Amino acid sequence: MLPSSLILAVLATVPAAVSAAGTLGFALGDTLSNGNCKMQADYEADFDALKSVSTLVRTYSASSCNTAQQILPAAVAKGFKVVLGVWPDTDDAYNLDKTALQSALSDSSNAGAVYAITVGSEALYRGSLTAQALLSKIQDMQSTFPSMKIGTADSWNKFQDGTADPIIQGGVKLILANAFSYWQGQTLTNSSHSYLDDLNQAFGHVQTVAGSLDIEIWNGETGWPTDGGTNYESAIAGTQNAATFYQQGVCAALAWGFNVFYFEAFDEPSKPASIGTNGESEDETHWGAYTADRVAKFPMSC
């Protein structure tokens, strides 16, 4: 069970709670269904679809599709906050994203729409960077934007098994721990238990290593593929299964005080297939809680 002290710490970091417990946000792609880059008007339409459920989103690269320049004015217009992503796996990618952020945040009104900046998305899980190398880039980003909340996102087990300890001990302000029962091949029956247990392990280890409650911790991604998605071992794709996981897993996490980013807001039909840990091609175009046309697939209320 989640320690009461950790519940209080999580609740203390909530920016705009949708309930008495945790906050719900959405992971958001930067392309339309035809593969074209989203523009400000497209993000405004995204926010209009999401605003009854959440006013917080996270992205993955500031420079790809000129995301920072396009999404921040939309967030300002619609009253949203954005966690902006930076891709640090190569120096070129990192520098492109850093430059894009410097340009976008030179406008003070845009800066007001930024909730945080995350450097890395599962870089430790992929082995793209060591923890010390990733920490160095996080610290560089913090020195570039000293007033911003800077952190990173990675798989829950990298925050649980000691891999990310240098980051936890390095003064990072925000940690997003991704946790997918689906990608662990769990049955729907066991998916919520597995998901909540993963979060509990990751959050507990972070708190222990940090020695304080000063680090803000979120579930950075979770979700379940809907109709048209690929089955993975014992995890069966389907809209009804996604709805069940949302109610039994995500809603439970929110009730416990976890802050959660659901992956993802909208289907991305142009997204290429990925290769799972079993070596098989896995569809990633049907993970949205909403269709690409911004129609909800199942109720979002808890």
Tab-separated table of C-alpha atoms in Angstrom:
chain	number	residue	atom	x	y	z
A	1	MET	CA	0.000	0.000	0.000
A	2	LEU	CA	1.210	3.541	-0.749
A	3	PRO	CA	2.770	5.109	2.381
A	4	SER	CA	0.677	7.930	3.788
A	5	SER	CA	3.695	10.261	3.752
A	6	LEU	CA	4.128	9.666	0.014
A	7	ILE	CA	0.447	10.275	-0.646
A	8	LEU	CA	0.763	13.638	1.076
A	9	ALA	CA	3.851	14.458	-0.993
A	10	VAL	CA	2.098	13.608	-4.216
A	11	LEU	CA	-0.943	15.648	-3.319
A	12	ALA	CA	1.238	18.619	-2.461
A	13	THR	CA	2.541	18.761	-6.040
A	14	VAL	CA	-0.841	18.778	-7.795
A	15	PRO	CA	-1.120	21.894	-10.027
A	16	ALA	CA	-4.862	21.807	-10.698
A	17	ALA	CA	-6.546	18.705	-9.369
A	18	VAL	CA	-9.442	17.195	-11.264
A	19	SER	CA	-10.544	15.463	-8.074
A	20	ALA	CA	-9.597	15.379	-4.415
A	21	ALA	CA	-6.647	13.164	-5.293
A	22	GLY	CA	-4.299	12.984	-8.295
A	23	THR	CA	-4.162	14.997	-11.505
A	24	LEU	CA	-4.748	13.503	-14.943
A	25	GLY	CA	-2.779	14.652	-17.978
A	26	PHE	CA	-2.375	13.325	-21.509
A	27	ALA	CA	0.575	12.506	-23.737
A	28	LEU	CA	0.110	14.385	-26.991
A	29	GLY	CA	1.535	13.713	-30.453
A	30	ASP	CA	2.740	16.435	-32.805
A	31	THR	CA	1.269	15.217	-36.109
A	32	LEU	CA	-2.161	14.994	-37.701
A	33	SER	CA	-3.676	11.783	-39.043
A	34	ASN	CA	-2.149	12.480	-42.482
A	35	GLY	CA	1.322	12.836	-40.977
A	36	ASN	CA	1.484	16.613	-41.345
A	37	CYS	CA	2.768	18.643	-38.421
A	38	LYS	CA	0.228	20.177	-36.092
A	39	MET	CA	-0.097	23.945	-36.093
A	40	GLN	CA	-1.399	26.223	-33.352
A	41	ALA	CA	-5.013	25.864	-34.520
A	42	ASP	CA	-4.708	22.062	-34.396
A	43	TYR	CA	-3.444	22.146	-30.822
A	44	GLU	CA	-6.273	24.497	-29.898
A	45	ALA	CA	-8.728	21.945	-31.300
A	46	ASP	CA	-6.970	19.222	-29.284
A	47	PHE	CA	-7.336	21.290	-26.126
A	48	ASP	CA	-10.999	21.962	-26.801
A	49	ALA	CA	-11.578	18.194	-26.957
A	50	LEU	CA	-9.632	17.521	-23.747
A	51	LYS	CA	-10.604	20.462	-21.556
A	52	SER	CA	-13.546	18.780	-19.843
A	53	VAL	CA	-11.175	16.085	-18.580
A	54	SER	CA	-7.764	17.725	-18.228
A	55	THR	CA	-5.834	20.933	-18.843
A	56	LEU	CA	-2.370	19.388	-18.873
A	57	VAL	CA	-0.402	17.636	-21.642
A	58	ARG	CA	3.139	16.395	-22.203
A	59	THR	CA	5.169	16.345	-25.423
A	60	TYR	CA	8.397	14.645	-26.487
A	61	SER	CA	10.503	17.019	-28.599
A	62	ALA	CA	10.514	20.801	-28.668
A	63	SER	CA	11.975	21.073	-32.178
A	64	SER	CA	10.196	18.243	-34.011
A	65	CYS	CA	7.346	19.806	-35.984
A	66	ASN	CA	8.291	23.092	-34.298
A	67	THR	CA	6.207	21.848	-31.370
A	68	ALA	CA	7.230	24.411	-28.768
A	69	GLN	CA	6.460	27.373	-31.039
A	70	GLN	CA	3.075	25.970	-32.052
A	71	ILE	CA	1.742	24.413	-28.839
A	72	LEU	CA	2.567	27.143	-26.317
A	73	PRO	CA	0.428	29.920	-27.851
A	74	ALA	CA	-2.395	27.393	-28.128
A	75	ALA	CA	-1.971	26.497	-24.459
A	76	VAL	CA	-2.066	30.160	-23.503
A	77	ALA	CA	-5.233	30.682	-25.532
A	78	LYS	CA	-7.005	27.661	-24.038
A	79	GLY	CA	-5.743	27.766	-20.455
A	80	PHE	CA	-3.553	24.641	-20.646
A	81	LYS	CA	-0.184	23.788	-19.155
A	82	VAL	CA	2.457	21.841	-21.091
A	83	VAL	CA	5.328	19.573	-20.064
A	84	LEU	CA	7.769	20.125	-22.931
A	85	GLY	CA	9.993	17.217	-23.920
A	86	VAL	CA	13.653	17.324	-24.940
A	87	TRP	CA	15.343	14.445	-26.792
A	88	PRO	CA	18.877	14.073	-25.347
A	89	ASP	CA	19.977	10.796	-26.935
A	90	THR	CA	22.332	12.587	-29.348
A	91	ASP	CA	24.007	15.949	-28.967
A	92	ASP	CA	22.467	17.149	-32.231
A	93	ALA	CA	18.928	16.317	-31.098
A	94	TYR	CA	19.517	17.864	-27.688
A	95	ASN	CA	20.908	21.066	-29.142
A	96	LEU	CA	18.037	21.386	-31.616
A	97	ASP	CA	15.482	21.044	-28.814
A	98	LYS	CA	17.396	23.416	-26.546
A	99	THR	CA	17.514	26.059	-29.277
A	100	ALA	CA	13.811	25.579	-29.994
A	101	LEU	CA	13.009	26.109	-26.310
A	102	GLN	CA	15.167	29.216	-26.090
A	103	SER	CA	13.322	30.666	-29.063
A	104	ALA	CA	9.828	29.758	-27.868
A	105	LEU	CA	10.426	30.848	-24.273
A	106	SER	CA	11.842	34.217	-25.256
A	107	ASP	CA	8.164	35.198	-25.323
A	108	SER	CA	7.217	35.588	-21.666
A	109	SER	CA	3.574	34.771	-22.350
A	110	ASN	CA	4.620	31.379	-23.734
A	111	ALA	CA	6.735	30.712	-20.657
A	112	GLY	CA	3.633	30.985	-18.491
A	113	ALA	CA	2.129	27.938	-20.210
A	114	VAL	CA	5.059	25.661	-19.331
A	115	TYR	CA	4.514	23.353	-16.384
A	116	ALA	CA	7.921	21.686	-16.711
A	117	ILE	CA	10.601	20.486	-19.127
A	118	THR	CA	11.603	16.822	-19.280
A	119	VAL	CA	15.004	15.857	-20.675
A	120	GLY	CA	14.763	12.309	-21.986
A	121	SER	CA	12.045	9.770	-22.645
A	122	GLU	CA	13.170	6.295	-21.555
A	123	ALA	CA	16.816	7.008	-22.418
A	124	LEU	CA	17.919	4.776	-19.531
A	125	TYR	CA	15.524	1.997	-20.559
A	126	ARG	CA	16.900	2.004	-24.108
A	127	GLY	CA	20.475	2.353	-22.911
A	128	SER	CA	20.929	5.498	-25.005
A	129	LEU	CA	22.571	7.341	-22.114
A	130	THR	CA	24.036	6.500	-18.741
A	131	ALA	CA	22.397	8.061	-15.717
A	132	GLN	CA	25.373	10.383	-15.236
A	133	ALA	CA	25.317	11.512	-18.885
A	134	LEU	CA	21.571	12.141	-18.691
A	135	LEU	CA	21.972	14.043	-15.421
A	136	SER	CA	24.576	16.270	-17.052
A	137	LYS	CA	22.093	17.287	-19.747
A	138	ILE	CA	19.318	17.807	-17.199
A	139	GLN	CA	21.628	20.076	-15.216
A	140	ASP	CA	22.587	21.972	-18.364
A	141	MET	CA	18.911	22.519	-19.137
A	142	GLN	CA	18.292	23.676	-15.567
A	143	SER	CA	21.106	26.217	-15.832
A	144	THR	CA	19.661	27.439	-19.138
A	145	PHE	CA	16.182	27.834	-17.659
A	146	PRO	CA	16.785	28.360	-13.925
A	147	SER	CA	13.203	29.303	-13.128
A	148	MET	CA	11.736	26.212	-14.817
A	149	LYS	CA	11.008	22.827	-13.274
A	150	ILE	CA	13.348	20.368	-15.069
A	151	GLY	CA	13.214	16.576	-14.884
A	152	THR	CA	13.169	13.371	-16.891
A	153	ALA	CA	10.914	10.469	-17.875
A	154	ASP	CA	11.822	6.791	-17.923
A	155	SER	CA	10.499	3.312	-17.297
A	156	TRP	CA	9.347	2.643	-13.745
A	157	ASN	CA	11.881	-0.154	-13.242
A	158	LYS	CA	14.816	2.197	-13.889
A	159	PHE	CA	13.653	4.261	-10.928
A	160	GLN	CA	13.172	1.098	-8.864
A	161	ASP	CA	16.325	-0.921	-9.598
A	162	GLY	CA	18.968	1.715	-8.871
A	163	THR	CA	19.786	2.648	-12.471
A	164	ALA	CA	18.455	6.194	-12.022
A	165	ASP	CA	19.877	6.768	-8.532
A	166	PRO	CA	22.446	9.380	-9.715
A	167	ILE	CA	19.558	11.376	-11.189
A	168	ILE	CA	17.455	11.065	-8.046
A	169	GLN	CA	20.420	12.257	-5.976
A	170	GLY	CA	21.377	14.968	-8.459
A	171	GLY	CA	18.838	17.626	-7.583
A	172	VAL	CA	16.323	16.808	-10.321
A	173	LYS	CA	12.958	18.413	-9.585
A	174	LEU	CA	10.568	16.169	-11.533
A	175	ILE	CA	10.454	12.446	-12.310
A	176	LEU	CA	7.971	10.798	-14.662
A	177	ALA	CA	7.871	7.021	-14.203
A	178	ASN	CA	6.230	5.180	-17.105
A	179	ALA	CA	4.343	1.976	-16.267
A	180	PHE	CA	2.507	-0.265	-18.744
A	181	SER	CA	0.954	-3.535	-17.627
A	182	TYR	CA	0.186	-4.106	-21.303
A	183	TRP	CA	3.885	-4.110	-22.274
A	184	GLN	CA	4.502	-6.598	-19.483
A	185	GLY	CA	2.034	-8.945	-21.167
A	186	GLN	CA	-0.365	-8.915	-18.227
A	187	THR	CA	-3.896	-10.227	-18.436
A	188	LEU	CA	-6.597	-7.624	-18.046
A	189	THR	CA	-7.556	-9.229	-14.729
A	190	ASN	CA	-4.083	-8.658	-13.279
A	191	SER	CA	-3.268	-5.439	-15.139
A	192	SER	CA	-4.377	-2.940	-12.505
A	193	HIS	CA	-2.638	-4.777	-9.653
A	194	SER	CA	0.589	-4.984	-11.668
A	195	TYR	CA	0.396	-1.315	-12.663
A	196	LEU	CA	-0.203	-0.003	-9.147
A	197	ASP	CA	2.470	-2.278	-7.699
A	198	ASP	CA	5.004	-0.976	-10.249
A	199	LEU	CA	4.213	2.616	-9.317
A	200	ASN	CA	4.445	1.847	-5.621
A	201	GLN	CA	7.883	0.247	-6.065
A	202	ALA	CA	9.240	3.089	-8.195
A	203	PHE	CA	7.845	5.901	-6.061
A	204	GLY	CA	8.982	4.223	-2.847
A	205	HIS	CA	12.553	3.771	-4.097
A	206	VAL	CA	12.764	7.369	-5.290
A	207	GLN	CA	11.593	8.622	-1.902
A	208	THR	CA	14.087	6.401	-0.078
A	209	VAL	CA	17.075	7.365	-2.228
A	210	ALA	CA	16.187	11.067	-2.223
A	211	GLY	CA	15.844	11.014	1.551
A	212	SER	CA	13.074	13.586	1.318
A	213	LEU	CA	9.766	14.344	-0.351
A	214	ASP	CA	11.140	17.218	-2.407
A	215	ILE	CA	11.156	15.446	-5.793
A	216	GLU	CA	7.855	15.664	-7.636
A	217	ILE	CA	6.932	12.224	-9.005
A	218	TRP	CA	4.334	11.373	-11.654
A	219	ASN	CA	3.273	8.324	-13.590
A	220	GLY	CA	4.647	9.570	-16.922
A	221	GLU	CA	2.787	7.166	-19.203
A	222	THR	CA	0.274	4.370	-18.959
A	223	GLY	CA	-2.444	3.111	-21.261
A	224	TRP	CA	-3.912	0.243	-23.229
A	225	PRO	CA	-4.412	-0.160	-27.008
A	226	THR	CA	-7.977	-0.031	-28.298
A	227	ASP	CA	-9.724	-1.785	-31.199
A	228	GLY	CA	-7.286	-2.289	-34.063
A	229	GLY	CA	-4.267	-2.507	-31.770
A	230	THR	CA	-1.894	-5.439	-31.394
A	231	ASN	CA	-2.108	-8.094	-28.688
A	232	TYR	CA	1.059	-8.536	-26.630
A	233	GLU	CA	1.505	-11.903	-24.954
A	234	SER	CA	-1.460	-12.202	-22.551
A	235	ALA	CA	-2.447	-8.533	-22.940
A	236	ILE	CA	-5.368	-8.270	-25.372
A	237	ALA	CA	-5.990	-5.025	-27.240
A	238	GLY	CA	-9.531	-3.668	-27.440
A	239	THR	CA	-11.535	-0.583	-26.591
A	240	GLN	CA	-13.511	-2.296	-23.845
A	241	ASN	CA	-10.296	-3.589	-22.296
A	242	ALA	CA	-8.802	-0.102	-22.460
A	243	ALA	CA	-11.903	1.291	-20.755
A	244	THR	CA	-11.650	-1.346	-18.036
A	245	PHE	CA	-7.969	-0.634	-17.429
A	246	TYR	CA	-8.716	3.081	-17.302
A	247	GLN	CA	-11.428	2.630	-14.681
A	248	GLN	CA	-9.691	-0.021	-12.580
A	249	GLY	CA	-6.085	1.128	-12.984
A	250	VAL	CA	-5.871	4.825	-13.865
A	251	CYS	CA	-8.829	5.871	-11.731
A	252	ALA	CA	-7.460	3.850	-8.814
A	253	ALA	CA	-4.066	5.520	-9.170
A	254	LEU	CA	-5.687	8.949	-9.193
A	255	ALA	CA	-7.738	8.036	-6.129
A	256	TRP	CA	-4.555	6.956	-4.338
A	257	GLY	CA	-2.970	10.339	-5.028
A	258	PHE	CA	-0.799	9.456	-8.012
A	259	ASN	CA	-0.602	12.026	-10.805
A	260	VAL	CA	-0.992	10.259	-14.150
A	261	PHE	CA	-0.286	10.993	-17.809
A	262	TYR	CA	-2.448	8.766	-19.983
A	263	PHE	CA	-0.817	7.540	-23.186
A	264	GLU	CA	-2.159	8.895	-25.281
A	265	ALA	CA	-4.740	11.556	-26.027
A	266	PHE	CA	-5.475	10.848	-29.708
A	267	ASP	CA	-4.813	8.023	-32.161
A	268	GLU	CA	-1.840	8.623	-34.463
A	269	PRO	CA	-2.623	6.790	-37.728
A	270	SER	CA	0.660	7.844	-39.330
A	271	LYS	CA	2.807	6.455	-36.519
A	272	PRO	CA	5.131	3.599	-37.613
A	273	ALA	CA	4.972	0.189	-35.982
A	274	SER	CA	7.437	-0.549	-33.215
A	275	ILE	CA	9.298	-3.759	-32.414
A	276	GLY	CA	8.367	-5.251	-29.071
A	277	THR	CA	10.735	-7.019	-26.692
A	278	ASN	CA	9.501	-10.273	-28.245
A	279	GLY	CA	10.883	-9.160	-31.616
A	280	GLU	CA	7.438	-8.827	-33.182
A	281	SER	CA	5.998	-5.760	-34.926
A	282	GLU	CA	3.568	-3.910	-32.674
A	283	ASP	CA	0.926	-1.422	-33.823
A	284	GLU	CA	1.058	1.966	-32.091
A	285	THR	CA	-1.696	3.768	-33.996
A	286	HIS	CA	-4.632	2.849	-31.741
A	287	TRP	CA	-3.545	3.947	-28.269
A	288	GLY	CA	-5.628	7.098	-28.085
A	289	ALA	CA	-8.367	7.653	-25.537
A	290	TYR	CA	-9.846	9.629	-28.426
A	291	THR	CA	-9.901	8.929	-32.143
A	292	ALA	CA	-7.751	10.987	-34.491
A	293	ASP	CA	-10.928	13.010	-35.083
A	294	ARG	CA	-11.040	13.814	-31.350
A	295	VAL	CA	-14.030	11.626	-30.435
A	296	ALA	CA	-13.825	9.932	-27.019
A	297	LYS	CA	-13.732	6.131	-27.206
A	298	PHE	CA	-14.869	5.568	-23.619
A	299	PRO	CA	-15.885	7.684	-20.597
A	300	MET	CA	-12.993	9.595	-19.027
A	301	SER	CA	-14.659	10.279	-15.694
A	302	CYS	CA	-13.693	8.242	-12.626
